[in-house]
Amino acid sequence: MSSELNARVEPRKDTSTITGILLLAAAFLPWVAYWVLTRPGQPAGIAVALGISCLLLAQQLWTHSYRLLEAASFVFFAGAALAVFPIGNTAPADNAGPFGFGALLLIAAVSVLVRRPFTADMARLAYPRQYWHNPAFITLHSIISSVWAGVFLVCAVFTAFSVISVTGPLAVGLMVAAFIFTLVFQSKGPAYLVKQKYRDFEWHVPLTPRSSRQQNEYDVAVVGAGIGGLTTAALLAKRGYKVLVLEQQSQPGGYCRSLERGDFAFSAGVTGITGLWDSGPVDRLLRHIGISPDGRFAAHSHRYICKGSVIDTGAGMQSTVSALGDVFPEERDGIGSLFQDAAEAFFQLHEYSRQFDSPLPDHLVVRLMGDRAAAHLPRTYPGLYDWLDKTLQQKLDEHLRSDSLKAIIAAASGQNGTTPEATTGLRALMGCLGPQIAGTYYPAGGPGALAEAMARAVESFGGNVMLNYRADRILTDHRQVRGVRSGADIFQAHAVVSNVNPRTCVLQLVDANEIGGLYIDFIKSLPMSRSAFIVYAGVDADLSSYPSLIENIDGDFTILINSNADDRMAPRGRSSLTLIAPMGYRDFPPRDERDYDDRKRQFAALLLRKAEDVLPGIGDRVVVLDAATPRTLESYTSIPDGALYGFDQSVGSRRPHFRSPIKGLYFAGASTFPGAGVESAMMSAMICANDIAGWPRDGE
């Protein structure tokens, strides 16, 4: 697969935009004939215009490519011909200018109001069908069609009062100007709109490696040693920057850590890691910072339980497609087409992003790839953009009929904290179908071993990782970062990367006057994702005959058998289990309430009883038991509500820009683009590190 990912996106010459402009010009031919040939008392131009409209409409019927302007033009000229010839009403001939421009104004205005801008019909020729309903495409052409509406309005008013002639230089000049605007804005408009949206974040901190010389002065300070923070620190330290990492806990990793209880070890929350295929993004990153993935990860085997049926899908796409096809033989073709469709989009996503180590949010596409290349992405990668414009449920419905089958394939969408109906195409590819296509892996020694290896990598490049150091304040002055305070210690820094949740950072670590009330309100408006209740159980039973990862769709919980992925996680003949069930933050009482411990024990016992339906008899063989509530997760990670996935990742939700309004303050981790999960957190860190140090150029 790695060979498929070596292509670079290059702007390619495309004549379809010009063809679209020519189609738009052709759509105005009936109107030109109407205005040029029609005079008071001489209505022949209406008949000519109707004839041209009939030809244009016939062409659309023949090719099944229906366009609003031509259809509406036919209706207008048919009505005008009916009024003039059988009825004898000469108004359409006597007032060709006001009537014509007024009708066009109505067509343009209505098309914008119903979100079907008439210029988009012609522009569709330049884009794949999957992109036609993309919000950015509709917005772009709503602007273009609105400009045309403005031209029609001016011409209608001026011709009505005989200020200008319908064929005079001003009317013709305005129409020509509208054509030129359409041609230019179709190419430059997407980039312009993106730049306007993110103009408040277009600051730059000039920073060269080792520009900081004093003892407590650093080029970059990273707050939080989660995977996003460690990745940022390792990449920058490798490039020669003087880097400091402050972590409030005694272990690095955040959710990506391991717990030890007696002779057992458990994953604290991470069930698997993606992006580890040959030359996948995580594979490349680890090798880049000196951590060889070879022998460090074990592929998960999967089991799904749905409506009482047990389905073992193994590891990887081929075994998944085969196993699902055996259980749902009538859906075999649909299963194959769904995974083929998803695999095409998945590898297109990684193809265009390979040069930059990560998929890019739209503003970085514009900044790094240029206006022309960015405008060509939907044409170059139609499969990817088809997914980006749809939800997981919509894609499942396109290929499959069985609700049970859809539930099984969508089970991993729970790892995004969203339902299939609310799971975006990007998160479906990265957090649901992507893992089934390219595999999910468990780190040798548990997730904590990976985090510790990354912390050592930071230090091997000269960085400083300080555990048990809580950042109390990010220091700023005149909306520019100055450093970090931890207790009595002040660490000067030219840039700060916050790996804590942006809500915690903005509301607790930064001066409100510096970051601004509007941004604070924006951060407060973002809902958090769901949390979970997690049980860590060491059992006196050999469960090695079971898959390492079990999704119980019926019971809405996940079983991770740590010791089946790495037998060092439990003594011989025993097993280490991490049980995860979704839970709302407010479904559990605060830790200082008297019944907190009792409720914790009750929920742990309940989840163990549910697990016994999958692993019979384990409830009586538990020798080590611990649990984490949403309140526990919040306390340990400082993520509000103990949210597993940072901010909510549902369709329509927003995530903060990786740059804050304060110059030099960055965000990295699950709450920024591209979202939650170890692979995504690493990608967000790659974006931060590249933005600080300079983005790679071709050939690097």
XYZ file of C-alpha atoms in Angstrom:
700
model
C 0.000 0.000 0.000
C 2.838 2.373 0.627
C 3.566 2.688 -3.072
C 0.055 4.032 -3.557
C 0.817 6.934 -1.244
C 3.842 8.401 -2.977
C 2.019 10.642 -5.441
C 2.074 14.400 -5.012
C -0.815 16.687 -5.800
C 0.007 18.938 -8.727
C -2.215 21.546 -10.330
C -3.292 20.180 -13.660
C -4.482 22.010 -16.711
C -8.244 21.755 -16.937
C -10.443 23.249 -19.638
C -13.709 22.353 -17.917
C -13.918 25.751 -16.175
C -13.742 27.529 -19.542
C -16.334 25.106 -20.885
C -18.587 26.036 -17.970
C -18.226 29.730 -18.840
C -19.089 28.944 -22.462
C -22.197 27.084 -21.286
C -23.173 30.132 -19.230
C -22.672 32.327 -22.285
C -24.795 29.948 -24.370
C -27.556 30.162 -21.765
C -27.746 33.914 -22.417
C -28.112 33.528 -26.216
C -31.939 33.615 -26.090
C -31.741 36.821 -24.075
C -29.287 38.404 -26.492
C -31.622 37.562 -29.373
C -34.556 38.968 -27.396
C -32.813 42.267 -26.669
C -31.195 42.740 -30.088
C -34.094 41.694 -32.340
C -37.091 42.917 -30.361
C -38.367 46.458 -30.831
C -41.661 48.148 -29.996
C -44.120 46.745 -32.494
C -41.528 44.191 -33.705
C -41.902 41.062 -31.529
C -40.051 38.679 -33.857
C -37.116 38.532 -31.423
C -39.338 36.755 -28.917
C -39.989 33.947 -31.378
C -36.262 33.649 -32.125
C -35.453 33.598 -28.407
C -38.074 30.906 -27.824
C -36.597 28.827 -30.627
C -33.090 29.047 -29.150
C -34.478 28.177 -25.709
C -36.149 25.099 -27.179
C -32.841 23.967 -28.680
C -30.987 24.469 -25.381
C -33.689 22.644 -23.447
C -33.700 19.785 -25.968
C -29.947 19.404 -25.499
C -30.448 19.134 -21.738
C -33.192 16.553 -22.129
C -30.939 14.541 -24.435
C -27.975 14.598 -22.030
C -30.040 14.499 -18.802
C -28.148 17.580 -17.570
C -30.819 19.991 -16.410
C -29.883 23.616 -15.754
C -32.096 26.145 -14.032
C -31.335 29.177 -16.200
C -32.218 27.510 -19.507
C -35.392 25.957 -18.083
C -36.555 29.261 -16.585
C -35.666 31.072 -19.819
C -37.876 28.685 -21.782
C -40.774 29.345 -19.406
C -40.306 33.120 -19.745
C -40.137 33.155 -23.539
C -43.014 30.700 -23.889
C -45.109 32.995 -21.706
C -43.960 36.088 -23.607
C -44.778 34.467 -26.966
C -48.202 33.468 -25.685
C -48.856 37.013 -24.463
C -47.702 38.696 -27.681
C -48.952 36.472 -30.493
C -52.300 34.895 -29.567
C -53.330 37.511 -26.993
C -51.813 40.603 -28.595
C -50.225 42.045 -25.447
C -47.153 43.913 -26.731
C -45.631 44.724 -23.308
C -42.876 42.060 -23.557
C -41.814 43.543 -26.889
C -42.198 47.182 -25.910
C -40.218 46.757 -22.657
C -37.608 44.143 -23.536
C -34.967 45.654 -21.246
C -36.926 45.891 -17.981
C -38.849 42.665 -18.667
C -35.738 40.673 -19.550
C -33.480 41.923 -16.771
C -36.345 41.749 -14.278
C -36.976 38.107 -15.150
C -33.266 37.299 -14.854
C -33.151 39.088 -11.494
C -36.014 36.915 -10.263
C -34.339 33.727 -11.539
C -31.005 34.615 -9.910
C -32.536 35.699 -6.594
C -34.739 32.628 -6.262
C -31.844 30.315 -7.151
C -29.747 31.807 -4.343
C -32.599 31.661 -1.834
C -33.268 27.968 -2.504
C -29.522 27.168 -2.348
C -29.449 26.193 -6.021
C -27.418 29.098 -7.503
C -27.849 29.093 -11.257
C -24.130 29.514 -12.028
C -23.391 26.271 -10.161
C -25.217 24.337 -12.885
C -22.577 25.306 -15.434
C -19.658 24.991 -13.016
C -20.597 21.390 -12.202
C -18.900 20.330 -15.406
C -15.568 21.137 -13.741
C -16.219 18.980 -10.659
C -17.210 15.384 -9.919
C -20.848 14.751 -9.064
C -19.865 14.000 -5.457
C -18.855 17.650 -4.981
C -21.987 19.282 -6.373
C -23.700 19.616 -3.008
C -20.603 20.551 -1.036
C -21.402 23.586 1.189
C -18.269 25.425 0.037
C -19.237 24.903 -3.612
C -22.779 26.166 -2.968
C -21.518 29.182 -1.001
C -19.057 30.108 -3.742
C -21.738 30.082 -6.418
C -24.276 31.799 -4.202
C -21.854 34.729 -4.170
C -21.339 34.570 -7.943
C -25.077 34.306 -8.619
C -25.704 37.202 -6.220
C -23.282 39.357 -8.208
C -25.207 38.484 -11.363
C -28.438 39.386 -9.556
C -26.928 42.771 -8.738
C -26.046 43.329 -12.399
C -29.573 42.363 -13.449
C -31.060 44.724 -10.849
C -29.004 47.710 -12.019
C -29.790 47.026 -15.666
C -33.504 46.481 -14.966
C -33.823 49.785 -13.110
C -31.742 51.808 -15.568
C -33.503 50.443 -18.657
C -36.912 50.931 -17.033
C -36.174 54.646 -16.648
C -34.445 54.821 -20.047
C -31.144 55.778 -18.430
C -29.324 53.197 -20.544
C -30.080 51.173 -23.639
C -30.424 47.418 -23.304
C -27.699 47.006 -25.940
C -25.728 50.069 -24.902
C -22.125 50.068 -23.649
C -23.021 50.230 -19.932
C -25.337 47.210 -20.008
C -22.931 45.248 -22.184
C -19.992 46.295 -19.997
C -21.743 45.144 -16.819
C -22.531 41.766 -18.369
C -18.949 41.317 -19.562
C -17.670 42.299 -16.103
C -19.951 39.680 -14.538
C -18.538 37.028 -16.873
C -14.972 38.005 -15.950
C -15.838 37.964 -12.240
C -17.355 34.497 -12.634
C -14.261 33.155 -14.363
C -11.833 34.638 -11.826
C -13.840 33.984 -8.664
C -14.408 30.330 -9.538
C -10.636 29.912 -9.393
C -9.689 32.383 -6.667
C -12.886 32.459 -4.626
C -12.406 29.256 -2.594
C -9.031 30.436 -1.327
C -10.324 33.945 -0.658
C -13.262 32.704 1.426
C -11.043 30.423 3.498
C -8.504 33.187 4.124
C -11.231 35.558 5.250
C -12.597 32.974 7.665
C -9.237 32.453 9.369
C -7.640 35.885 9.011
C -7.569 36.395 12.810
C -5.148 33.473 13.124
C -2.650 34.478 10.453
C 0.160 35.485 12.791
C 3.722 34.225 12.595
C 6.397 33.788 15.271
C 9.895 33.986 13.761
C 11.802 31.293 15.600
C 15.152 29.692 14.867
C 16.502 26.602 16.647
C 18.347 27.283 19.890
C 17.558 30.990 19.850
C 16.918 30.651 23.602
C 20.118 30.656 25.642
C 19.268 31.302 29.293
C 18.734 28.438 31.729
C 14.946 28.739 32.007
C 14.408 30.115 28.514
C 13.074 27.816 25.801
C 12.202 28.089 22.159
C 8.995 26.132 22.745
C 7.204 25.083 25.933
C 4.672 22.254 25.673
C 1.959 22.086 28.330
C 0.852 18.478 28.748
C 2.647 15.244 27.880
C -0.199 13.557 26.075
C 0.522 12.024 22.690
C -0.063 15.367 20.961
C 2.354 17.162 23.271
C 5.043 14.477 23.098
C 4.838 14.314 19.307
C 5.184 18.085 18.956
C 8.111 18.140 21.371
C 9.935 15.244 19.704
C 9.600 16.712 16.212
C 10.798 20.162 17.290
C 13.620 18.842 19.472
C 14.835 16.726 16.560
C 14.971 19.895 14.448
C 17.208 21.508 17.043
C 14.748 23.603 19.034
C 15.158 23.953 22.783
C 11.964 22.311 24.045
C 10.382 21.949 27.484
C 7.456 19.632 28.306
C 5.506 20.162 31.536
C 3.247 17.326 32.730
C 1.168 17.433 35.910
C 1.104 13.641 36.356
C 3.896 11.217 37.223
C 3.467 9.415 33.885
C 3.355 10.800 30.355
C 0.676 9.859 27.856
C -2.658 11.242 29.083
C -5.230 8.644 28.047
C -2.424 6.745 26.309
C -0.939 5.291 29.473
C -0.886 2.015 31.355
C -2.064 1.155 34.861
C -0.365 -1.431 37.032
C -2.355 -3.166 39.733
C -0.544 -6.030 41.417
C 0.819 -8.375 38.756
C -1.536 -7.001 36.107
C -1.180 -4.108 33.660
C -4.030 -2.398 31.834
C -4.599 0.178 29.142
C -6.029 3.234 30.865
C -8.356 3.995 27.955
C -6.754 3.568 24.534
C -8.053 0.398 22.880
C -5.967 0.536 19.720
C -3.723 2.611 17.478
C -4.092 3.109 13.735
C -1.855 4.490 10.986
C 0.719 1.713 11.334
C 0.646 0.113 7.906
C 3.883 0.215 5.926
C 4.710 3.942 5.572
C 1.459 4.923 7.281
C 1.529 8.255 9.139
C 2.199 6.796 12.599
C 4.743 4.350 11.176
C 6.612 7.215 9.463
C 6.466 9.468 12.511
C 7.853 6.880 14.907
C 10.694 6.005 12.573
C 11.430 9.707 12.114
C 11.912 10.217 15.865
C 13.977 7.064 16.265
C 11.342 4.592 17.491
C 11.163 1.493 15.327
C 7.603 0.130 15.073
C 8.962 -3.300 14.136
C 7.881 -5.763 16.812
C 6.430 -2.971 18.936
C 2.769 -3.459 17.978
C 0.404 -6.425 17.741
C -2.564 -6.426 15.374
C -5.912 -6.681 17.125
C -8.312 -9.492 16.298
C -11.949 -8.354 16.437
C -15.249 -9.823 17.536
C -18.660 -8.199 17.202
C -21.783 -9.262 19.072
C -25.021 -8.039 17.513
C -28.536 -9.366 18.159
C -27.061 -12.443 19.771
C -24.821 -13.283 16.807
C -21.071 -13.585 17.308
C -18.938 -12.472 14.364
C -15.149 -12.771 14.348
C -13.645 -10.524 11.684
C -9.970 -11.064 12.410
C -7.609 -8.212 11.518
C -7.599 -6.142 8.334
C -9.970 -5.462 5.467
C -9.857 -8.788 3.620
C -10.709 -10.864 6.672
C -13.408 -8.370 7.696
C -15.086 -8.412 4.274
C -14.893 -12.207 4.127
C -16.281 -12.725 7.638
C -19.155 -10.300 7.153
C -19.958 -11.826 3.771
C -20.202 -15.283 5.343
C -22.725 -14.056 7.922
C -24.658 -11.845 5.487
C -24.337 -13.682 2.132
C -27.164 -11.669 0.560
C -25.143 -8.498 1.264
C -21.794 -9.796 0.025
C -21.672 -7.502 -3.018
C -22.677 -4.470 -0.964
C -20.044 -5.218 1.668
C -17.380 -5.452 -1.013
C -18.456 -2.228 -2.714
C -18.638 -0.344 0.606
C -15.127 -1.310 1.636
C -13.786 -0.678 -1.858
C -15.418 2.761 -1.808
C -14.035 3.493 1.670
C -10.561 2.172 0.839
C -10.351 4.403 -2.236
C -11.269 7.476 -0.183
C -9.031 6.404 2.714
C -5.918 6.143 0.587
C -6.776 9.300 -1.354
C -6.856 11.077 2.011
C -3.376 9.855 2.844
C -2.067 10.361 -0.692
C -2.594 14.106 -0.834
C -1.488 14.557 2.781
C 1.717 12.520 2.622
C 3.902 15.506 1.762
C 2.703 17.321 4.883
C 2.580 14.287 7.232
C -1.112 14.898 7.956
C -4.414 15.705 6.272
C -4.829 19.464 6.214
C -7.729 21.683 7.273
C -8.988 23.872 4.444
C -7.024 26.992 5.414
C -3.737 25.081 5.333
C -4.644 23.521 1.989
C -4.895 27.047 0.611
C -1.778 28.352 2.338
C 0.503 25.429 1.528
C -0.785 24.076 -1.756
C -1.852 27.328 -3.357
C -5.127 28.551 -4.770
C -4.974 26.484 -7.946
C -3.951 23.192 -6.359
C -6.567 23.598 -3.636
C -9.268 24.253 -6.226
C -8.293 21.043 -8.019
C -8.452 18.726 -4.993
C -12.158 17.870 -5.424
C -11.478 16.999 -9.070
C -8.345 15.012 -8.277
C -9.874 13.055 -5.393
C -13.603 12.649 -6.094
C -13.910 9.545 -3.917
C -12.519 11.356 -0.888
C -14.752 14.397 -1.340
C -17.781 12.164 -1.697
C -17.095 10.870 1.822
C -16.275 14.307 3.220
C -19.714 15.569 2.169
C -21.665 12.703 3.767
C -22.214 10.982 7.079
C -21.286 7.416 7.886
C -24.976 6.480 7.910
C -25.481 7.887 4.415
C -22.568 5.842 3.069
C -23.836 2.691 4.778
C -27.297 3.250 3.299
C -25.808 3.593 -0.189
C -24.378 0.070 -0.118
C -26.237 -2.014 2.483
C -29.780 -2.991 3.444
C -29.438 -4.939 6.697
C -29.663 -2.786 9.822
C -27.737 -5.411 11.792
C -24.898 -5.347 9.295
C -24.833 -1.554 9.343
C -24.667 -1.616 13.142
C -21.704 -3.998 13.088
C -19.695 -1.955 10.599
C -20.606 1.281 12.382
C -19.705 -0.101 15.815
C -16.342 1.628 15.705
C -18.085 4.979 15.245
C -18.647 4.765 18.979
C -14.886 5.276 19.250
C -15.573 8.749 17.842
C -18.205 9.371 20.490
C -20.873 9.808 17.808
C -23.742 7.876 16.276
C -23.492 6.847 12.594
C -25.982 9.580 11.678
C -23.732 12.175 13.323
C -20.361 10.750 12.244
C -18.702 12.884 9.588
C -17.128 11.294 6.548
C -13.652 12.278 7.742
C -14.145 10.647 11.140
C -15.752 7.616 9.476
C -12.605 7.129 7.401
C -10.122 7.796 10.193
C -11.889 6.364 13.222
C -14.307 3.736 11.928
C -13.726 2.143 8.516
C -10.079 3.174 8.297
C -9.079 0.904 11.189
C -10.985 -1.958 9.555
C -9.174 -1.278 6.276
C -5.621 -0.806 7.544
C -5.745 -2.509 10.941
C -5.775 -1.542 14.618
C -2.774 -2.276 16.814
C -1.894 -2.621 20.483
C 1.491 -1.346 21.735
C 3.837 -3.896 23.259
C 3.940 -3.270 26.995
C 0.679 -1.343 26.820
C -0.061 2.220 25.673
C 2.082 3.644 28.466
C 5.163 1.999 26.983
C 4.637 3.950 23.769
C 4.242 7.247 25.652
C 7.382 6.578 27.686
C 9.342 5.750 24.526
C 8.221 9.044 23.010
C 9.241 10.942 26.155
C 12.686 9.336 25.940
C 12.864 10.369 22.283
C 12.222 13.991 23.277
C 15.076 13.832 25.773
C 17.390 12.055 23.329
C 17.099 15.094 21.043
C 17.954 17.476 23.886
C 14.423 18.262 25.057
C 13.421 18.395 28.713
C 10.381 16.438 29.995
C 9.393 17.474 33.518
C 6.823 15.216 35.195
C 4.819 16.267 38.255
C 4.986 19.875 37.037
C 1.587 21.479 36.681
C 1.342 24.552 34.469
C -0.494 27.178 36.501
C -0.415 29.988 33.953
C 0.527 30.637 30.354
C 2.201 34.030 30.477
C 1.285 36.590 27.819
C 1.796 40.262 27.152
C 0.026 42.343 24.500
C -1.520 39.157 23.086
C 1.818 37.438 22.620
C 3.159 34.413 24.493
C 5.982 35.011 26.972
C 6.248 31.687 28.790
C 4.714 29.373 31.402
C 4.531 29.540 35.197
C 4.544 26.356 37.281
C 4.431 27.030 40.998
C 7.305 29.377 41.778
C 9.115 28.539 38.531
C 8.824 30.707 35.448
C 9.898 29.271 32.099
C 10.291 31.792 29.313
C 9.253 30.578 25.863
C 8.796 32.130 22.439
C 5.985 29.698 21.612
C 3.710 27.558 23.783
C 1.903 24.441 22.583
C -1.069 23.582 24.773
C -1.778 19.859 24.825
C -4.492 20.385 27.419
C -8.055 20.793 26.229
C -8.588 24.308 24.796
C -11.467 24.943 27.207
C -9.205 24.253 30.180
C -6.434 26.306 28.609
C -8.595 29.311 27.726
C -10.646 29.424 30.928
C -7.939 28.526 33.459
C -4.451 29.139 32.073
C -4.726 32.320 29.995
C -5.594 35.899 30.947
C -9.164 36.511 29.754
C -8.352 40.080 28.723
C -5.547 38.829 26.521
C -7.444 36.159 24.628
C -10.657 38.156 24.288
C -14.285 37.679 25.230
C -15.466 36.612 21.772
C -13.015 33.725 21.660
C -13.896 32.717 25.218
C -17.577 32.627 24.244
C -16.704 30.509 21.200
C -14.799 27.982 23.313
C -17.602 27.867 25.886
C -20.117 27.162 23.127
C -18.372 23.963 22.033
C -19.992 20.858 23.570
C -17.762 18.184 25.019
C -17.867 14.602 23.763
C -19.153 11.803 25.938
C -17.189 10.206 28.748
C -17.067 6.597 29.959
C -17.017 4.290 32.934
C -13.953 2.030 32.759
C -13.295 -1.150 34.725
C -9.818 -2.665 35.078
C -10.087 -6.326 36.046
C -7.385 -8.921 36.566
C -8.979 -12.368 36.377
C -7.728 -15.812 37.295
C -8.705 -17.267 33.926
C -6.971 -17.938 30.629
C -8.924 -16.018 27.971
C -6.377 -16.437 25.188
C -8.937 -18.211 22.983
C -10.891 -14.960 22.642
C -10.122 -12.080 20.257
C -8.246 -9.199 21.856
C -10.973 -6.620 21.108
C -14.687 -7.353 21.499
C -17.452 -4.891 20.619
C -20.731 -5.840 22.285
C -23.226 -3.835 20.256
C -26.165 -5.334 22.141
C -24.758 -4.301 25.517
C -23.090 -1.065 24.336
C -19.668 -1.751 25.811
C -16.174 -2.741 24.687
C -13.887 -5.423 26.093
C -10.150 -5.065 25.600
C -8.261 -8.196 26.641
C -4.864 -6.583 27.140
C -3.120 -9.893 27.769
C -4.295 -11.325 24.438
C -2.528 -8.496 22.629
C 0.556 -8.744 24.869
C 0.864 -11.707 27.243
C 3.154 -9.688 29.531
C 0.133 -7.699 30.731
C -0.939 -10.560 33.052
C 0.691 -13.539 34.811
C 0.674 -16.823 32.908
C -2.775 -18.408 32.907
C -4.448 -15.138 33.917
C -5.926 -12.266 31.928
C -6.026 -8.474 32.013
C -9.316 -6.814 30.989
C -10.249 -3.203 30.306
C -14.036 -2.786 30.068
C -15.343 0.485 28.643
C -18.969 1.633 28.661
C -20.161 5.093 27.572
C -21.424 7.324 30.354
C -22.427 10.956 30.616
C -20.453 13.140 32.985
C -23.534 14.076 34.988
C -24.670 10.468 35.233
C -22.166 10.052 38.064
C -22.056 12.015 41.338
C -19.147 14.316 42.270
C -16.211 12.651 43.994
C -16.837 14.443 47.286
C -20.362 13.078 47.686
C -20.788 10.334 50.276
C -22.238 7.761 47.905
C -19.529 8.239 45.252
C -17.539 5.126 46.227
C -20.688 3.020 46.577
C -21.917 4.066 43.138
C -18.492 3.333 41.685
C -18.547 -0.216 43.103
C -22.116 -0.740 41.890
C -21.314 0.338 38.342
C -18.180 -1.806 38.288
C -20.181 -4.853 39.417
C -22.874 -4.100 36.819
C -20.360 -3.853 33.980
C -18.689 -7.087 35.081
C -22.067 -8.851 35.057
C -22.674 -7.591 31.516
C -19.214 -8.820 30.513
C -20.083 -12.291 31.837
C -22.558 -12.631 28.970
C -19.522 -12.526 26.681
C -16.893 -14.106 28.944
C -18.816 -16.609 31.106
C -17.691 -17.004 34.695
C -15.213 -14.126 34.906
C -17.170 -12.346 37.641
C -16.239 -15.019 40.176
C -12.584 -15.062 39.137
C -11.653 -11.415 39.576
C -8.505 -11.059 41.687
C -7.711 -7.394 40.958
C -10.334 -4.701 40.405
C -10.263 -0.956 39.876
C -12.438 1.514 38.009
C -12.442 5.028 36.589
C -15.519 7.240 36.457
C -15.981 10.336 34.284
C -14.942 12.324 37.360
C -11.735 10.265 37.614
C -10.908 10.927 33.977
C -11.521 14.654 34.396
C -9.277 14.800 37.457
C -6.436 12.929 35.793
C -6.447 14.617 32.372
C -7.929 18.061 33.186
C -10.302 17.524 30.260
C -13.707 19.002 31.141
C -16.409 16.410 31.833
C -13.844 13.619 31.477
C -14.524 13.723 27.732
C -12.847 10.834 25.934
C -12.669 12.573 22.560
C -12.210 16.222 23.482
C -14.903 18.361 21.929
C -17.918 16.719 20.327
C -17.131 15.379 16.844
C -20.665 15.271 15.433
C -21.681 16.639 12.055
C -21.899 20.423 12.211
C -19.691 20.749 15.289
C -16.609 22.938 15.154
C -13.107 22.495 16.493
C -10.689 25.275 17.429
C -8.030 26.390 14.975
C -4.616 25.026 15.931
C -3.528 28.635 16.420
C -5.162 30.706 19.142
C -5.800 34.467 18.919
C -2.691 34.951 21.094
C 0.454 35.089 18.993
C 2.647 32.079 19.711
C -0.018 29.970 21.480
C -0.846 26.715 19.686
C -3.230 23.843 20.395
C -2.357 20.199 19.742
C -4.327 17.084 20.564
C -7.737 15.486 20.267
C -9.731 18.729 20.405
C -8.259 20.248 17.252
C -8.165 19.023 13.657
C -8.388 16.182 12.663
C -9.958 14.850 15.893
C -9.634 12.188 18.570
C -7.481 9.075 18.678
C -3.742 8.501 18.933
C -3.172 8.796 15.182
C -5.219 12.001 14.935
C -3.492 13.523 17.983
C -0.141 12.825 16.337
C -1.364 14.478 13.138
C -2.458 17.601 14.994
C 1.014 17.707 16.565
C 2.663 17.376 13.155
C 0.658 20.399 12.022
C 1.857 22.421 15.032
C 5.480 21.360 14.709
C 5.558 22.058 10.975
C 3.916 25.434 11.470
C 6.514 26.430 14.069
C 9.551 25.065 12.237
C 8.462 25.584 8.641
C 6.490 23.293 6.390
C 8.301 20.700 4.245
C 8.909 21.543 0.618
C 8.914 19.208 -2.349
C 11.783 16.788 -2.117
C 12.198 17.073 1.650
